mmCIF file of C-alpha atoms in Angstrom:
data_model
loop_
_atom_site.group_PDB
_atom_site.id
_atom_site.type_symbol
_atom_site.label_atom_id
_atom_site.label_comp_id
_atom_site.label_asym_id
_atom_site.label_seq_id
_atom_site.Cartn_x
_atom_site.Cartn_y
_atom_site.Cartn_z
ATOM 1 C CA MET C 11 -135.732 100.593 100.385
ATOM 2 C CA SER C 12 -132.300 99.038 100.764
ATOM 3 C CA LYS C 13 -129.179 100.532 99.207
ATOM 4 C CA LEU C 14 -125.907 99.140 97.914
ATOM 5 C CA PHE C 15 -122.916 101.220 99.045
ATOM 6 C CA TYR C 16 -119.832 100.701 96.893
ATOM 7 C CA VAL C 17 -116.731 101.909 98.728
ATOM 8 C CA ILE C 18 -113.745 102.829 96.574
ATOM 9 C CA GLY C 19 -110.506 104.713 96.974
ATOM 10 C CA ALA C 20 -106.806 104.435 96.457
ATOM 11 C CA SER C 21 -104.774 101.788 98.208
ATOM 12 C CA GLY C 22 -103.793 103.344 101.519
ATOM 13 C CA ALA C 23 -106.748 105.741 101.674
ATOM 14 C CA GLY C 24 -108.139 103.708 104.568
ATOM 15 C CA LYS C 25 -111.183 101.912 103.109
ATOM 16 C CA ASP C 26 -110.693 98.740 105.152
ATOM 17 C CA THR C 27 -109.995 100.673 108.339
ATOM 18 C CA LEU C 28 -113.132 102.789 107.904
ATOM 19 C CA MET C 29 -115.284 99.788 107.027
ATOM 20 C CA ASN C 30 -113.980 97.873 110.064
ATOM 21 C CA TYR C 31 -114.682 100.901 112.265
ATOM 22 C CA ALA C 32 -118.227 101.225 110.889
ATOM 23 C CA ARG C 33 -118.885 97.497 111.325
ATOM 24 C CA LYS C 34 -117.860 97.689 114.999
ATOM 25 C CA GLN C 35 -119.931 100.827 115.607
ATOM 26 C CA ILE C 36 -123.090 99.445 113.986
ATOM 27 C CA ASN C 37 -122.597 95.914 115.364
ATOM 28 C CA GLY C 38 -126.062 94.639 114.416
ATOM 29 C CA SER C 39 -127.933 97.724 115.625
ATOM 30 C CA GLU C 40 -128.982 98.711 112.087
ATOM 31 C CA ASN C 41 -130.076 96.813 108.966
ATOM 32 C CA VAL C 42 -126.575 97.116 107.503
ATOM 33 C CA VAL C 43 -124.518 94.190 106.218
ATOM 34 C CA PHE C 44 -120.856 94.330 105.215
ATOM 35 C CA ALA C 45 -120.095 91.936 102.391
ATOM 36 C CA HIS C 46 -116.818 90.084 102.576
ATOM 37 C CA ARG C 47 -114.785 89.720 99.435
ATOM 38 C CA TYR C 48 -113.499 86.480 97.973
ATOM 39 C CA ILE C 49 -109.863 87.147 97.050
ATOM 40 C CA THR C 50 -107.038 85.096 95.589
ATOM 41 C CA ARG C 51 -104.654 86.183 98.324
ATOM 42 C CA PRO C 52 -103.568 84.401 101.503
ATOM 43 C CA PRO C 53 -105.793 84.604 104.593
ATOM 44 C CA PHE C 54 -104.914 87.115 107.295
ATOM 45 C CA SER C 55 -103.010 89.345 104.872
ATOM 46 C CA GLY C 56 -103.954 93.001 105.012
ATOM 47 C CA ASN C 57 -106.614 94.643 107.144
ATOM 48 C CA GLU C 58 -109.606 93.087 105.386
ATOM 49 C CA ASN C 59 -111.791 90.221 106.527
ATOM 50 C CA HIS C 60 -111.848 88.219 103.301
ATOM 51 C CA VAL C 61 -112.332 84.655 102.104
ATOM 52 C CA SER C 62 -109.102 83.362 100.616
ATOM 53 C CA LEU C 63 -109.417 81.327 97.425
ATOM 54 C CA THR C 64 -106.922 79.780 95.045
ATOM 55 C CA ASN C 65 -107.079 80.908 91.411
ATOM 56 C CA GLU C 66 -108.715 77.572 90.575
ATOM 57 C CA GLU C 67 -111.370 77.916 93.302
ATOM 58 C CA PHE C 68 -112.115 81.437 92.160
ATOM 59 C CA ALA C 69 -112.471 80.335 88.521
ATOM 60 C CA LEU C 70 -114.825 77.498 89.531
ATOM 61 C CA ARG C 71 -117.065 79.833 91.557
ATOM 62 C CA SER C 72 -117.022 82.454 88.826
ATOM 63 C CA LYS C 73 -117.990 79.912 86.153
ATOM 64 C CA ALA C 74 -120.842 78.702 88.394
ATOM 65 C CA GLY C 75 -122.214 82.255 88.698
ATOM 66 C CA MET C 76 -121.544 82.579 92.434
ATOM 67 C CA PHE C 77 -120.357 86.177 92.233
ATOM 68 C CA ALA C 78 -122.619 89.205 91.889
ATOM 69 C CA LEU C 79 -119.527 91.307 91.141
ATOM 70 C CA SER C 80 -115.999 90.171 90.232
ATOM 71 C CA TRP C 81 -112.829 91.672 88.788
ATOM 72 C CA GLY C 82 -109.079 91.276 88.563
ATOM 73 C CA SER C 83 -106.493 93.760 89.805
ATOM 74 C CA HIS C 84 -102.794 93.633 90.693
ATOM 75 C CA ASP C 85 -102.493 89.920 89.800
ATOM 76 C CA LYS C 86 -105.362 88.998 92.147
ATOM 77 C CA TYR C 87 -109.042 88.191 91.615
ATOM 78 C CA TYR C 88 -111.808 89.717 93.729
ATOM 79 C CA GLY C 89 -115.444 88.695 94.033
ATOM 80 C CA ILE C 90 -118.557 89.777 95.913
ATOM 81 C CA GLY C 91 -120.920 86.849 96.417
ATOM 82 C CA GLN C 92 -124.473 86.562 95.113
ATOM 83 C CA GLU C 93 -125.619 86.701 98.750
ATOM 84 C CA ILE C 94 -125.698 90.503 98.504
ATOM 85 C CA ASN C 95 -128.803 90.242 96.321
ATOM 86 C CA ASN C 96 -130.598 88.275 99.039
ATOM 87 C CA TRP C 97 -129.591 90.843 101.665
ATOM 88 C CA LEU C 98 -130.788 93.728 99.483
ATOM 89 C CA ASN C 99 -134.091 91.925 98.834
ATOM 90 C CA LYS C 100 -134.564 91.476 102.597
ATOM 91 C CA GLY C 101 -134.240 95.248 103.155
ATOM 92 C CA PHE C 102 -130.645 95.512 104.311
ATOM 93 C CA ASN C 103 -128.215 98.213 103.263
ATOM 94 C CA VAL C 104 -125.169 96.403 101.888
ATOM 95 C CA VAL C 105 -121.630 97.787 101.991
ATOM 96 C CA VAL C 106 -119.016 96.398 99.600
ATOM 97 C CA ASN C 107 -115.346 97.166 99.133
ATOM 98 C CA GLY C 108 -115.229 97.781 95.397
ATOM 99 C CA SER C 109 -112.790 98.581 92.630
ATOM 100 C CA ARG C 110 -112.464 101.924 90.884
ATOM 101 C CA GLU C 111 -111.838 100.243 87.532
ATOM 102 C CA TYR C 112 -114.848 97.943 87.911
ATOM 103 C CA LEU C 113 -117.177 100.781 88.955
ATOM 104 C CA PRO C 114 -118.792 101.267 85.490
ATOM 105 C CA VAL C 115 -119.745 97.568 85.407
ATOM 106 C CA ALA C 116 -121.063 97.691 88.979
ATOM 107 C CA GLN C 117 -123.145 100.764 88.079
ATOM 108 C CA ARG C 118 -124.660 98.935 85.089
ATOM 109 C CA LEU C 119 -125.531 95.938 87.273
ATOM 110 C CA TYR C 120 -126.795 98.064 90.186
ATOM 111 C CA PRO C 121 -127.902 101.427 88.729
ATOM 112 C CA ASP C 122 -128.949 102.797 92.135
ATOM 113 C CA LEU C 123 -125.715 101.987 93.942
ATOM 114 C CA ILE C 124 -124.161 104.776 95.972
ATOM 115 C CA VAL C 125 -120.441 105.309 95.529
ATOM 116 C CA ILE C 126 -118.439 106.265 98.597
ATOM 117 C CA LEU C 127 -115.013 107.545 97.600
ATOM 118 C CA VAL C 128 -112.479 107.469 100.437
ATOM 119 C CA THR C 129 -109.647 109.914 99.843
ATOM 120 C CA ALA C 130 -106.511 110.898 101.724
ATOM 121 C CA SER C 131 -103.511 113.101 101.081
ATOM 122 C CA PRO C 132 -100.555 111.585 99.183
ATOM 123 C CA GLU C 133 -98.502 111.841 102.377
ATOM 124 C CA ALA C 134 -101.062 109.893 104.418
ATOM 125 C CA ILE C 135 -101.389 107.257 101.689
ATOM 126 C CA ALA C 136 -97.612 106.831 101.386
ATOM 127 C CA SER C 137 -97.253 106.493 105.151
ATOM 128 C CA ARG C 138 -100.007 103.854 105.333
ATOM 129 C CA LEU C 139 -98.583 101.872 102.418
ATOM 130 C CA VAL C 140 -95.134 101.847 103.998
ATOM 131 C CA GLY C 141 -96.708 100.764 107.290
ATOM 132 C CA ARG C 142 -98.509 97.772 105.838
ATOM 133 C CA GLY C 143 -95.335 96.546 104.151
ATOM 134 C CA ARG C 144 -96.878 94.884 101.079
ATOM 135 C CA GLU C 145 -95.357 97.190 98.451
ATOM 136 C CA ASN C 146 -91.799 98.276 97.721
ATOM 137 C CA THR C 147 -90.796 101.929 97.221
ATOM 138 C CA GLU C 148 -91.388 101.840 93.456
ATOM 139 C CA GLU C 149 -94.810 100.218 93.837
ATOM 140 C CA ILE C 150 -95.790 102.845 96.421
ATOM 141 C CA ALA C 151 -94.725 105.639 94.068
ATOM 142 C CA ASN C 152 -96.779 104.046 91.279
ATOM 143 C CA ARG C 153 -99.837 103.814 93.537
ATOM 144 C CA ILE C 154 -99.487 107.479 94.549
ATOM 145 C CA ALA C 155 -99.237 108.484 90.862
ATOM 146 C CA ARG C 156 -102.294 106.356 90.043
ATOM 147 C CA THR C 157 -104.219 108.048 92.854
ATOM 148 C CA ALA C 158 -103.623 111.444 91.254
ATOM 149 C CA GLU C 159 -105.372 110.152 88.112
ATOM 150 C CA LEU C 160 -108.524 109.146 90.016
ATOM 151 C CA ASN C 161 -111.649 110.858 88.731
ATOM 152 C CA THR C 162 -113.470 112.196 91.779
ATOM 153 C CA ASN C 163 -116.354 113.649 89.751
ATOM 154 C CA LEU C 164 -118.531 110.534 89.837
ATOM 155 C CA GLU C 165 -122.304 110.176 89.653
ATOM 156 C CA ASN C 166 -124.052 109.256 92.934
ATOM 157 C CA CYS C 167 -120.719 109.720 94.720
ATOM 158 C CA ILE C 168 -120.116 110.846 98.288
ATOM 159 C CA GLN C 169 -116.541 111.662 99.224
ATOM 160 C CA ILE C 170 -115.029 111.032 102.658
ATOM 161 C CA GLN C 171 -111.657 112.646 103.429
ATOM 162 C CA ASN C 172 -109.646 110.319 105.670
ATOM 163 C CA ASP C 173 -106.580 112.244 106.838
ATOM 164 C CA GLY C 174 -107.502 112.775 110.479
ATOM 165 C CA ALA C 175 -108.584 110.646 113.403
ATOM 166 C CA ILE C 176 -110.394 107.442 112.457
ATOM 167 C CA GLU C 177 -113.474 108.564 114.392
ATOM 168 C CA LEU C 178 -114.015 111.561 112.102
ATOM 169 C CA ALA C 179 -114.158 109.734 108.792
ATOM 170 C CA GLY C 180 -115.470 106.559 110.462
ATOM 171 C CA ASN C 181 -118.505 108.284 111.956
ATOM 172 C CA GLU C 182 -119.176 109.942 108.613
ATOM 173 C CA LEU C 183 -119.266 106.494 106.998
ATOM 174 C CA VAL C 184 -121.519 105.132 109.763
ATOM 175 C CA ASN C 185 -123.964 108.009 109.234
ATOM 176 C CA LEU C 186 -124.012 107.481 105.455
ATOM 177 C CA ILE C 187 -124.679 103.752 105.440
ATOM 178 C CA SER C 188 -127.192 103.877 108.293
ATOM 179 C CA VAL C 189 -129.474 106.434 106.663
ATOM 180 C CA THR C 190 -133.028 105.732 105.618
ATOM 181 C CA GLU C 191 -134.385 105.975 102.093
ATOM 182 C CA LYS C 192 -136.020 109.349 102.860
ATOM 183 C CA GLN C 193 -132.673 110.823 103.888
ATOM 184 C CA LEU C 194 -131.025 109.656 100.646
ATOM 185 C CA ALA C 195 -133.772 110.933 98.330
#
């Protein structure tokens, strides 16, 4: 039976990096599909392979029911396309980059989803946020404070600590999303 893996974590925890690592490691060798997000942000910004939409394009697709999951955060809109339902029905494990705030809605829509919480130390997060250059010092401090408020006691949640070499946390993610139904039971 296929599973939906909903990856969450603070900005700078390394979700995109881990998902990109896992995608390259699996590279079609397993029935695992990584869903891209539709985002109202410019293409080629950040470390995520996403489909860039204007606010108007996003609203049109949302109104037409083209998103299985969608939310707003930090003045942007994010969507996961309805195609994930087809992939799940065809027996593929599906990995999505989700939102912590939207998690309760996602859990109502997909009660069996497995939450993967990527965490990192405040120092690692701050360093990564500075490195990507999208936030100013105040915004970084706010993100670090918000991270401290994150509830890590979630149902159906597996935590991956991402402070070390990418291969450590990356291989842990690969092993989680490549498992069979029997291993998850």
